[in-house]
PDB file of C-alpha atoms in Angstrom:
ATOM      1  CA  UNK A 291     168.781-101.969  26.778  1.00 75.00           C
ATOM      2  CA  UNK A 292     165.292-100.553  25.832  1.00 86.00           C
ATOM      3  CA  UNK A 293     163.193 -98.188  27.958  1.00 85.00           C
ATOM      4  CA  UNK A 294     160.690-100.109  29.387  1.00 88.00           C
ATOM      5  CA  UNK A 295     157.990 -96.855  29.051  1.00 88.00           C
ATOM      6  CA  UNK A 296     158.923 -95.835  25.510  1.00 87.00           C
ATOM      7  CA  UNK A 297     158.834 -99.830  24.482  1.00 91.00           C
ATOM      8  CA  UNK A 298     154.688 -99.678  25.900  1.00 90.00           C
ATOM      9  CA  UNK A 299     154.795 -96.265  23.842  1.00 88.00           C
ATOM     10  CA  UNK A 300     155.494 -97.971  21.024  1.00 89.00           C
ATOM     11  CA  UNK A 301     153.499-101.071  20.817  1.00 90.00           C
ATOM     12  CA  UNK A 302     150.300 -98.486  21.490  1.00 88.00           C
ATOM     13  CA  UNK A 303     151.588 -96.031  18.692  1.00 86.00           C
ATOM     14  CA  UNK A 304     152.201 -98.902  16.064  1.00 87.00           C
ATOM     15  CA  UNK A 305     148.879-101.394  17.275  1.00 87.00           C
ATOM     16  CA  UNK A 306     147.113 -97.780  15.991  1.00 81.00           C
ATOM     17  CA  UNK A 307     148.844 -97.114  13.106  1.00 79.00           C
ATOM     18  CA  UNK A 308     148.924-101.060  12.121  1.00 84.00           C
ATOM     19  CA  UNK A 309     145.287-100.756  12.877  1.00 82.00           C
ATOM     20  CA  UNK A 310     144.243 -97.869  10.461  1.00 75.00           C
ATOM     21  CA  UNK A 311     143.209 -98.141   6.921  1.00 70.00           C
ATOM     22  CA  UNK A 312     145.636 -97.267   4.873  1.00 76.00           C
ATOM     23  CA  UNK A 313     147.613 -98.299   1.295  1.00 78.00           C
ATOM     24  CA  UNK A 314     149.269-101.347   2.913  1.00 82.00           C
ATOM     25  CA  UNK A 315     145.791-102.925   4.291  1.00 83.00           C
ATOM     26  CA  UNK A 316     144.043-101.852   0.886  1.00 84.00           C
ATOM     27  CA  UNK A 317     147.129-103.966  -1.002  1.00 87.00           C
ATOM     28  CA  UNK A 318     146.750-106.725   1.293  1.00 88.00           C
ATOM     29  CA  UNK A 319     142.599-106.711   1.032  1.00 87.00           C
ATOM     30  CA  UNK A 320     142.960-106.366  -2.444  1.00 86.00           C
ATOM     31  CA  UNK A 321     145.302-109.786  -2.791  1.00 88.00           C
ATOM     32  CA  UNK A 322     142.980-111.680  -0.321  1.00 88.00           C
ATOM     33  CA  UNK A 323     139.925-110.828  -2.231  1.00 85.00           C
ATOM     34  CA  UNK A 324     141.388-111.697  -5.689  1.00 82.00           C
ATOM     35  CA  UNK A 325     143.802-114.836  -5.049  1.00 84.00           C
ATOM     36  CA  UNK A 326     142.233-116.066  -1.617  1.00 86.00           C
ATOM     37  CA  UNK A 327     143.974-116.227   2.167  1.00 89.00           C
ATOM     38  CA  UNK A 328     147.500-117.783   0.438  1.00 90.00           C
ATOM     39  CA  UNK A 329     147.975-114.431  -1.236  1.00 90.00           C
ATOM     40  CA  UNK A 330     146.772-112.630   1.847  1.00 91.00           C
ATOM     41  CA  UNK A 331     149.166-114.421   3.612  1.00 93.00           C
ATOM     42  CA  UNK A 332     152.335-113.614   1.205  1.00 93.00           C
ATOM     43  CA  UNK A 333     151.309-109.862   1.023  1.00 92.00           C
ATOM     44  CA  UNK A 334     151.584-110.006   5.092  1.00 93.00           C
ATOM     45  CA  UNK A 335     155.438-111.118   4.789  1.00 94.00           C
ATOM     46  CA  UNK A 336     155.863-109.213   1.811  1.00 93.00           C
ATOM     47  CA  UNK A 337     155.085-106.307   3.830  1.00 92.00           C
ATOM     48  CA  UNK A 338     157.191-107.041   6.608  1.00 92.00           C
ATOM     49  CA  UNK A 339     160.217-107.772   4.562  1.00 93.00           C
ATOM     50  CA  UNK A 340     159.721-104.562   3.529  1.00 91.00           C
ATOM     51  CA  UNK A 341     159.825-103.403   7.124  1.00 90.00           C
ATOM     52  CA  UNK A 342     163.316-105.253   7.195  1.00 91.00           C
ATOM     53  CA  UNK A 343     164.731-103.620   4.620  1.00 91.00           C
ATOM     54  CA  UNK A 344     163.895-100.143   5.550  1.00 88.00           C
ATOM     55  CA  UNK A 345     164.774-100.730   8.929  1.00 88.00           C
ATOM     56  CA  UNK A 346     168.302-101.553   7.377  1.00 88.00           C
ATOM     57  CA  UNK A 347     167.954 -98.301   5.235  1.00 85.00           C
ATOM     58  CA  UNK A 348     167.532 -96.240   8.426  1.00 83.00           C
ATOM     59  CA  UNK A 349     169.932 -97.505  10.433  1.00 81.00           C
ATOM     60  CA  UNK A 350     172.446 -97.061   8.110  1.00 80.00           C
ATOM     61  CA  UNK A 351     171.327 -93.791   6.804  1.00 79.00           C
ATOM     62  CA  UNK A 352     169.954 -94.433   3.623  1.00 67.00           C
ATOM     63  CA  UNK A 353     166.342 -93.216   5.004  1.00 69.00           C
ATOM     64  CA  UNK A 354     167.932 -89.948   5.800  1.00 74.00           C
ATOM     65  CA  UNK A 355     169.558 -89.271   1.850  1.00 74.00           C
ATOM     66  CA  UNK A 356     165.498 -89.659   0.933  1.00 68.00           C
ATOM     67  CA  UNK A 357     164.656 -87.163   3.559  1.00 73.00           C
ATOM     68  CA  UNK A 358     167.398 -84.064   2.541  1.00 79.00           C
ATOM     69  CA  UNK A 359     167.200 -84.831  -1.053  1.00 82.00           C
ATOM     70  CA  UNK A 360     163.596 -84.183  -3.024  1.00 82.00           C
ATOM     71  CA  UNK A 361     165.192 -85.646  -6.258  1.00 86.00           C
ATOM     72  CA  UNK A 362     165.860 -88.691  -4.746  1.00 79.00           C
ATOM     73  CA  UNK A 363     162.437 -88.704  -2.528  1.00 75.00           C
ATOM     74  CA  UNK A 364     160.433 -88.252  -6.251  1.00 82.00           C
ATOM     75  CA  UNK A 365     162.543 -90.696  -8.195  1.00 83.00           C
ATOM     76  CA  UNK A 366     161.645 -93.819  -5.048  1.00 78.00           C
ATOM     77  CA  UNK A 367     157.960 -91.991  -5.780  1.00 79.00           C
ATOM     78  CA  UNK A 368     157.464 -92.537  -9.124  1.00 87.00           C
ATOM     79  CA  UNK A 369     159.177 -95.744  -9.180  1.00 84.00           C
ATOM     80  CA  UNK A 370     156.971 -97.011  -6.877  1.00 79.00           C
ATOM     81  CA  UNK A 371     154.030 -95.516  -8.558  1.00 85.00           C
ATOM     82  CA  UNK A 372     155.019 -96.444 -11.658  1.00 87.00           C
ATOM     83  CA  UNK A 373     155.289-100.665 -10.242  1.00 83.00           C
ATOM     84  CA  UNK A 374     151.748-100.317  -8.515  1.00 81.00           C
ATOM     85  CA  UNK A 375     150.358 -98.900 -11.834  1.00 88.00           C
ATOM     86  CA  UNK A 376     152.149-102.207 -14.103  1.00 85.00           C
ATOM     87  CA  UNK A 377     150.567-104.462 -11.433  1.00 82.00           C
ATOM     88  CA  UNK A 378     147.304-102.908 -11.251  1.00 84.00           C
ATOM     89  CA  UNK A 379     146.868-102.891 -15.067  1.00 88.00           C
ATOM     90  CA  UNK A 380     148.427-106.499 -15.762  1.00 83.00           C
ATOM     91  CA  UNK A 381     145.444-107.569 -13.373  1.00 78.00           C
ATOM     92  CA  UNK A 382     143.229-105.670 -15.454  1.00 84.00           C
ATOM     93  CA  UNK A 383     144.408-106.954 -18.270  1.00 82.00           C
ATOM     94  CA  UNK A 384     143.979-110.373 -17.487  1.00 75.00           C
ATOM     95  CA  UNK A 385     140.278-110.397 -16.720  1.00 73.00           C
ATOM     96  CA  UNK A 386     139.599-108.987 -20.179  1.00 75.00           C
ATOM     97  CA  UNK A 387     140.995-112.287 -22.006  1.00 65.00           C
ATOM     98  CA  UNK A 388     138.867-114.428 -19.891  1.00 57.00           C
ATOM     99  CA  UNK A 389     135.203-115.011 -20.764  1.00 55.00           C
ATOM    100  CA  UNK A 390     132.730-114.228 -18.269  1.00 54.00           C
ATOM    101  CA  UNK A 391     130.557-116.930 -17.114  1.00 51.00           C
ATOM    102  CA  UNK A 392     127.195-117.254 -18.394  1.00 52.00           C
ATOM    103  CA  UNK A 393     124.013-119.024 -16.454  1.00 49.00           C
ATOM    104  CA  UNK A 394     124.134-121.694 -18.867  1.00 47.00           C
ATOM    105  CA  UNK A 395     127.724-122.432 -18.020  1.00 50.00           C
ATOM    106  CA  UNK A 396     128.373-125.820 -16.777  1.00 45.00           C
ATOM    107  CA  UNK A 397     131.069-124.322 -14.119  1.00 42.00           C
ATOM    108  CA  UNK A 398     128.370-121.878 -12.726  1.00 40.00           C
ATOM    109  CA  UNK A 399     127.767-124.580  -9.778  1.00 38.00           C
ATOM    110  CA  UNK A 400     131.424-124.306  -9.088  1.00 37.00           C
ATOM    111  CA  UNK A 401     134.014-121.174  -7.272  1.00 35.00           C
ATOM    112  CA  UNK A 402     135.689-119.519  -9.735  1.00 36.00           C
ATOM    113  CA  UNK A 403     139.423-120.028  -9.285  1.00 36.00           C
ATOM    114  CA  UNK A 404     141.409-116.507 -10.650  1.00 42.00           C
ATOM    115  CA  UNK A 405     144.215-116.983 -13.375  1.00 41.00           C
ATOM    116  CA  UNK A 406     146.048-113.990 -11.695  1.00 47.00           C
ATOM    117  CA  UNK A 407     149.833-115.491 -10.490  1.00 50.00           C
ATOM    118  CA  UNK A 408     150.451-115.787  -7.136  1.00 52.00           C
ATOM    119  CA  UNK A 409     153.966-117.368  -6.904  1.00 56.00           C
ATOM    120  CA  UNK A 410     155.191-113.891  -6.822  1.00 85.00           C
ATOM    121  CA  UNK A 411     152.511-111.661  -4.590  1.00 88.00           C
ATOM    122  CA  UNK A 412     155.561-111.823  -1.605  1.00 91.00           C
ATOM    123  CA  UNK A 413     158.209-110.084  -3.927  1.00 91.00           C
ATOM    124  CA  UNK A 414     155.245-107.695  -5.400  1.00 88.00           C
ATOM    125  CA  UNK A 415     154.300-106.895  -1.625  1.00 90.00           C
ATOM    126  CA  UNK A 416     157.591-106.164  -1.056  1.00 92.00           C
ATOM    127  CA  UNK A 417     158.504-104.042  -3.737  1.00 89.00           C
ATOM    128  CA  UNK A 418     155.325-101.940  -2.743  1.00 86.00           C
ATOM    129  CA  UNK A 419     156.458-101.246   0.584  1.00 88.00           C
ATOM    130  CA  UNK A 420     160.034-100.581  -0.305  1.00 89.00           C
ATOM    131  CA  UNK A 421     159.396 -98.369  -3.037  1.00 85.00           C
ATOM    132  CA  UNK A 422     156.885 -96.078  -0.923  1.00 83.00           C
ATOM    133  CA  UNK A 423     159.117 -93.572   0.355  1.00 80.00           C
ATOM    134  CA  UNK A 424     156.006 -92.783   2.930  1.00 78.00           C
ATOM    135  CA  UNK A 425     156.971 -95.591   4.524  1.00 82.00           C
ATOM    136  CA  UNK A 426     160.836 -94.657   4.812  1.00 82.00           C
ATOM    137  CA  UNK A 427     159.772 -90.963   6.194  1.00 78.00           C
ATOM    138  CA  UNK A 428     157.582 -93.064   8.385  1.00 77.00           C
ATOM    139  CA  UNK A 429     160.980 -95.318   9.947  1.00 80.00           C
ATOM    140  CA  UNK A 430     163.362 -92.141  10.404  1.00 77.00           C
ATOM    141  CA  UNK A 431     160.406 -89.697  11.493  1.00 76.00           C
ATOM    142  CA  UNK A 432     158.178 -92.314  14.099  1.00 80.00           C
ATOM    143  CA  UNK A 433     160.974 -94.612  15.613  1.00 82.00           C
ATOM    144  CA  UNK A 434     163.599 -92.516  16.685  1.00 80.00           C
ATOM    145  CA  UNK A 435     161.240 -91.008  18.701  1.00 79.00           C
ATOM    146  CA  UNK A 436     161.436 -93.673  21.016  1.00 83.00           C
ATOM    147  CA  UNK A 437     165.435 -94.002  20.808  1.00 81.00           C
ATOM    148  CA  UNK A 438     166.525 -93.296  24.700  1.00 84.00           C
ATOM    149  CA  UNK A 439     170.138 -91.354  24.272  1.00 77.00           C
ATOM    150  CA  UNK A 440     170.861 -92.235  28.242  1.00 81.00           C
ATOM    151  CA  UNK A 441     170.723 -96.243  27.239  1.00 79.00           C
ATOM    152  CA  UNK A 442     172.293 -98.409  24.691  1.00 71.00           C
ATOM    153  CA  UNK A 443     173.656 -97.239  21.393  1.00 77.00           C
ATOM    154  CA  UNK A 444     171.056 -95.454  19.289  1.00 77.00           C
ATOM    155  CA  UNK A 445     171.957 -97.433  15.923  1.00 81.00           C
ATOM    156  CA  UNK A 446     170.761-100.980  18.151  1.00 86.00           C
ATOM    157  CA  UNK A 447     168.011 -99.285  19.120  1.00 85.00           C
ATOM    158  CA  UNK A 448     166.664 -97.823  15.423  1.00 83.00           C
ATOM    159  CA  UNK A 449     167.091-101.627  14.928  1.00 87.00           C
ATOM    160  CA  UNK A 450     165.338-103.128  17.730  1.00 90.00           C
ATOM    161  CA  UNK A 451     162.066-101.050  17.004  1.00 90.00           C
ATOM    162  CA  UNK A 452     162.209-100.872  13.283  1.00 89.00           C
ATOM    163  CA  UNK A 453     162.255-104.841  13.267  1.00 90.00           C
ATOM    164  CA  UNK A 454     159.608-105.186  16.096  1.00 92.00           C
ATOM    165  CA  UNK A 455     157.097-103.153  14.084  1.00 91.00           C
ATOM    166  CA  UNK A 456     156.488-105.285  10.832  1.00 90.00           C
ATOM    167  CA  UNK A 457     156.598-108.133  13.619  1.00 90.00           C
ATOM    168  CA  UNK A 458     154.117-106.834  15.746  1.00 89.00           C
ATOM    169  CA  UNK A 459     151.788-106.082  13.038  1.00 90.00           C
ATOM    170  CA  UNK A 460     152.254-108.753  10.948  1.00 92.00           C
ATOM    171  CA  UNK A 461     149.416-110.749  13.663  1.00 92.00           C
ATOM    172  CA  UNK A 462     147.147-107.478  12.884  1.00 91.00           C
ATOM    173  CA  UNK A 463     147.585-107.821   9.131  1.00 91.00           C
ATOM    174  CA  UNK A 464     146.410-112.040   9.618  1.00 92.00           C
ATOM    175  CA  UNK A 465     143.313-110.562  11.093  1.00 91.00           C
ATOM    176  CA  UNK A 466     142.200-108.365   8.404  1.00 88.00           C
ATOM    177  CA  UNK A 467     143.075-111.439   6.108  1.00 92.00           C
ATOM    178  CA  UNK A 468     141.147-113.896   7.643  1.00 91.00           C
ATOM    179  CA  UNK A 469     137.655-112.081   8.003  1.00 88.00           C
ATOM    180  CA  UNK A 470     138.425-110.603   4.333  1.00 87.00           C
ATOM    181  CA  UNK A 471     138.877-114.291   3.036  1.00 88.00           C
ATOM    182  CA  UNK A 472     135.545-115.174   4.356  1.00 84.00           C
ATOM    183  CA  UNK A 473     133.794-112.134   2.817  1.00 81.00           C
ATOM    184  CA  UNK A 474     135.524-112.766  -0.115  1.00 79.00           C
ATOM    185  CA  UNK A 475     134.416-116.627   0.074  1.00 78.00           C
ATOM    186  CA  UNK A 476     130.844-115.437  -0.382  1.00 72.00           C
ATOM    187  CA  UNK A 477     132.147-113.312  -3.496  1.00 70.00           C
ATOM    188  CA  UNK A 478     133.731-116.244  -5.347  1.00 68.00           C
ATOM    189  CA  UNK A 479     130.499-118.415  -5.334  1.00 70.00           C
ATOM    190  CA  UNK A 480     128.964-116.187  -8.463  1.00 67.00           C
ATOM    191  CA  UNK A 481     130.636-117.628 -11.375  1.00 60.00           C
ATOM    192  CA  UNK A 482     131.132-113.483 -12.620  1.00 67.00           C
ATOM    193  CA  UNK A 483     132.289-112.566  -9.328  1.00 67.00           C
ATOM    194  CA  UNK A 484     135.940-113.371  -9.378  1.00 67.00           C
ATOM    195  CA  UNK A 485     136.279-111.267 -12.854  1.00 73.00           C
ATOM    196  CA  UNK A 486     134.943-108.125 -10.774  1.00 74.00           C
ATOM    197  CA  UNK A 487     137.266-108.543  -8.091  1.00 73.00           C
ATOM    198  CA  UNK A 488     140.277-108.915 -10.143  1.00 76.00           C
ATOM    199  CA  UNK A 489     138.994-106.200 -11.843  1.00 81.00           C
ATOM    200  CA  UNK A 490     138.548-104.171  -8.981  1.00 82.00           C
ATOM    201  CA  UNK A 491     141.457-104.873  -7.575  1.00 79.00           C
ATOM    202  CA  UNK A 492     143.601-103.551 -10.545  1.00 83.00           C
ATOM    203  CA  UNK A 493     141.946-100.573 -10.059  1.00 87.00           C
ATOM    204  CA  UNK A 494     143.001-100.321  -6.070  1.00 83.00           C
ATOM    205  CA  UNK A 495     146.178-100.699  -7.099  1.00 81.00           C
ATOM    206  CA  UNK A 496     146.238 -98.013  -9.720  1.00 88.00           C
ATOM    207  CA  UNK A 497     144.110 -95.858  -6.740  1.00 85.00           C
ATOM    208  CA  UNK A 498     147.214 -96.799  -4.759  1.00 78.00           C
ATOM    209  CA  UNK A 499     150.214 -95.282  -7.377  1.00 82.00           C
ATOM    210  CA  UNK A 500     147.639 -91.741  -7.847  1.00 85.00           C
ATOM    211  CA  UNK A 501     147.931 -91.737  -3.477  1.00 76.00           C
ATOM    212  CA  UNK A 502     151.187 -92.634  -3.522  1.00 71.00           C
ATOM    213  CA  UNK A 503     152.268 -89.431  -5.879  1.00 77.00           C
ATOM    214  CA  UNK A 504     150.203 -86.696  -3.566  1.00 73.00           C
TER     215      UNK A 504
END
């Protein structure tokens, strides 16, 4: 059984905190703007697999190890830094073996279609969400909150919310990928523009390992 009052609790808490700007929406801007609303899309259940797994972590205490023990907290840290920093140049490094258009280009009348691979933006997502251990201070400091000792087990209800969250905000993630698809539409009409935003968005990503360290 779940408390009816702390499940309302809940759904308000995390429809703010889904809400908010913050590294997760900047990864999942970053993906629409550069590979289009398919990427978008895969970052959204990359994310919430992530959710999944460190719901799993705090239920069965892993979260907690990350929490009492700062070596372990910085090595998650830097690993996760360290991945957000090899995707973020890799992007980079990708625009800068591509020519950039010029007016008398006979594809200037046409979208330019980025080069970056997508088949693996889920797993990348993913990894970026597991490997912010933010986001695992975030499971075993937020949702126990709402864990009513007078009901059910605790452990089924650490589960309960920790899976509802990435599946309540998964809807809120769409939403931010569908209006940034459209401004990104306008973007991808300029034959240069689709170099800049990959460009840019290696750089948001690298933004995101410096944020992720303080």
């Amino acid at each position: 059984m779940i408390n009816p009052d702390f499940l309302v609790s809940f759904l308000l808490a995390s429809f703010l905190m889904a809400v908010a700007p913050g590294p997760s929406n900047a990864f999942l801007m970053a993906q629409t703007f550069a590979n289009g609303r398919s990427a978008g899309m895969q970052s959204a259940f990359g994310f919430a697999l992530g959710g999944v797994v460190h719901t799993l972590f705090a239920v069965v205490g892993l979260s907690a190890v990350l929490k009492a023990s700062p070596s372990a907290y910085a090595a998650v840290q830097y690993a996760g830094a360290a991945y957000l920093c090899y995707l973020g140049f890799m992007m980079i490094k990708g625009t800068l073996n591509q020519p950039e258009p010029t007016p008398g280009d006979k594809q200037t009348d046409k979208p330019h279609i980025s080069t970056s691979k997508k088949s693996n933006v889920m797993f990348q997502a993913m990894m970026t969400e597991v490997l912010n251990p933010k986001v695992a201070l975030f499971f075993i400091a937020f949702i126990p909150q709402f864990v009513d000792p007078t009901l059910s087990s605790a452990t089924f209800q650490l589960a309960f919310f920790g899976l509802l969250y990435p599946l309540f905000a998964f809807p809120i993630d769409c939403t931010y990928i569908y209006f940034g698809d459209k401004i990104a539409q306008f973007f991808r009409r300029n034959p240069n523009s689709q170099l800049w935003i990959d460009r840019i968005t290696g750089i948001v990503f690298i933004a995101l390992a410096i944020n992720l360290l303080f």
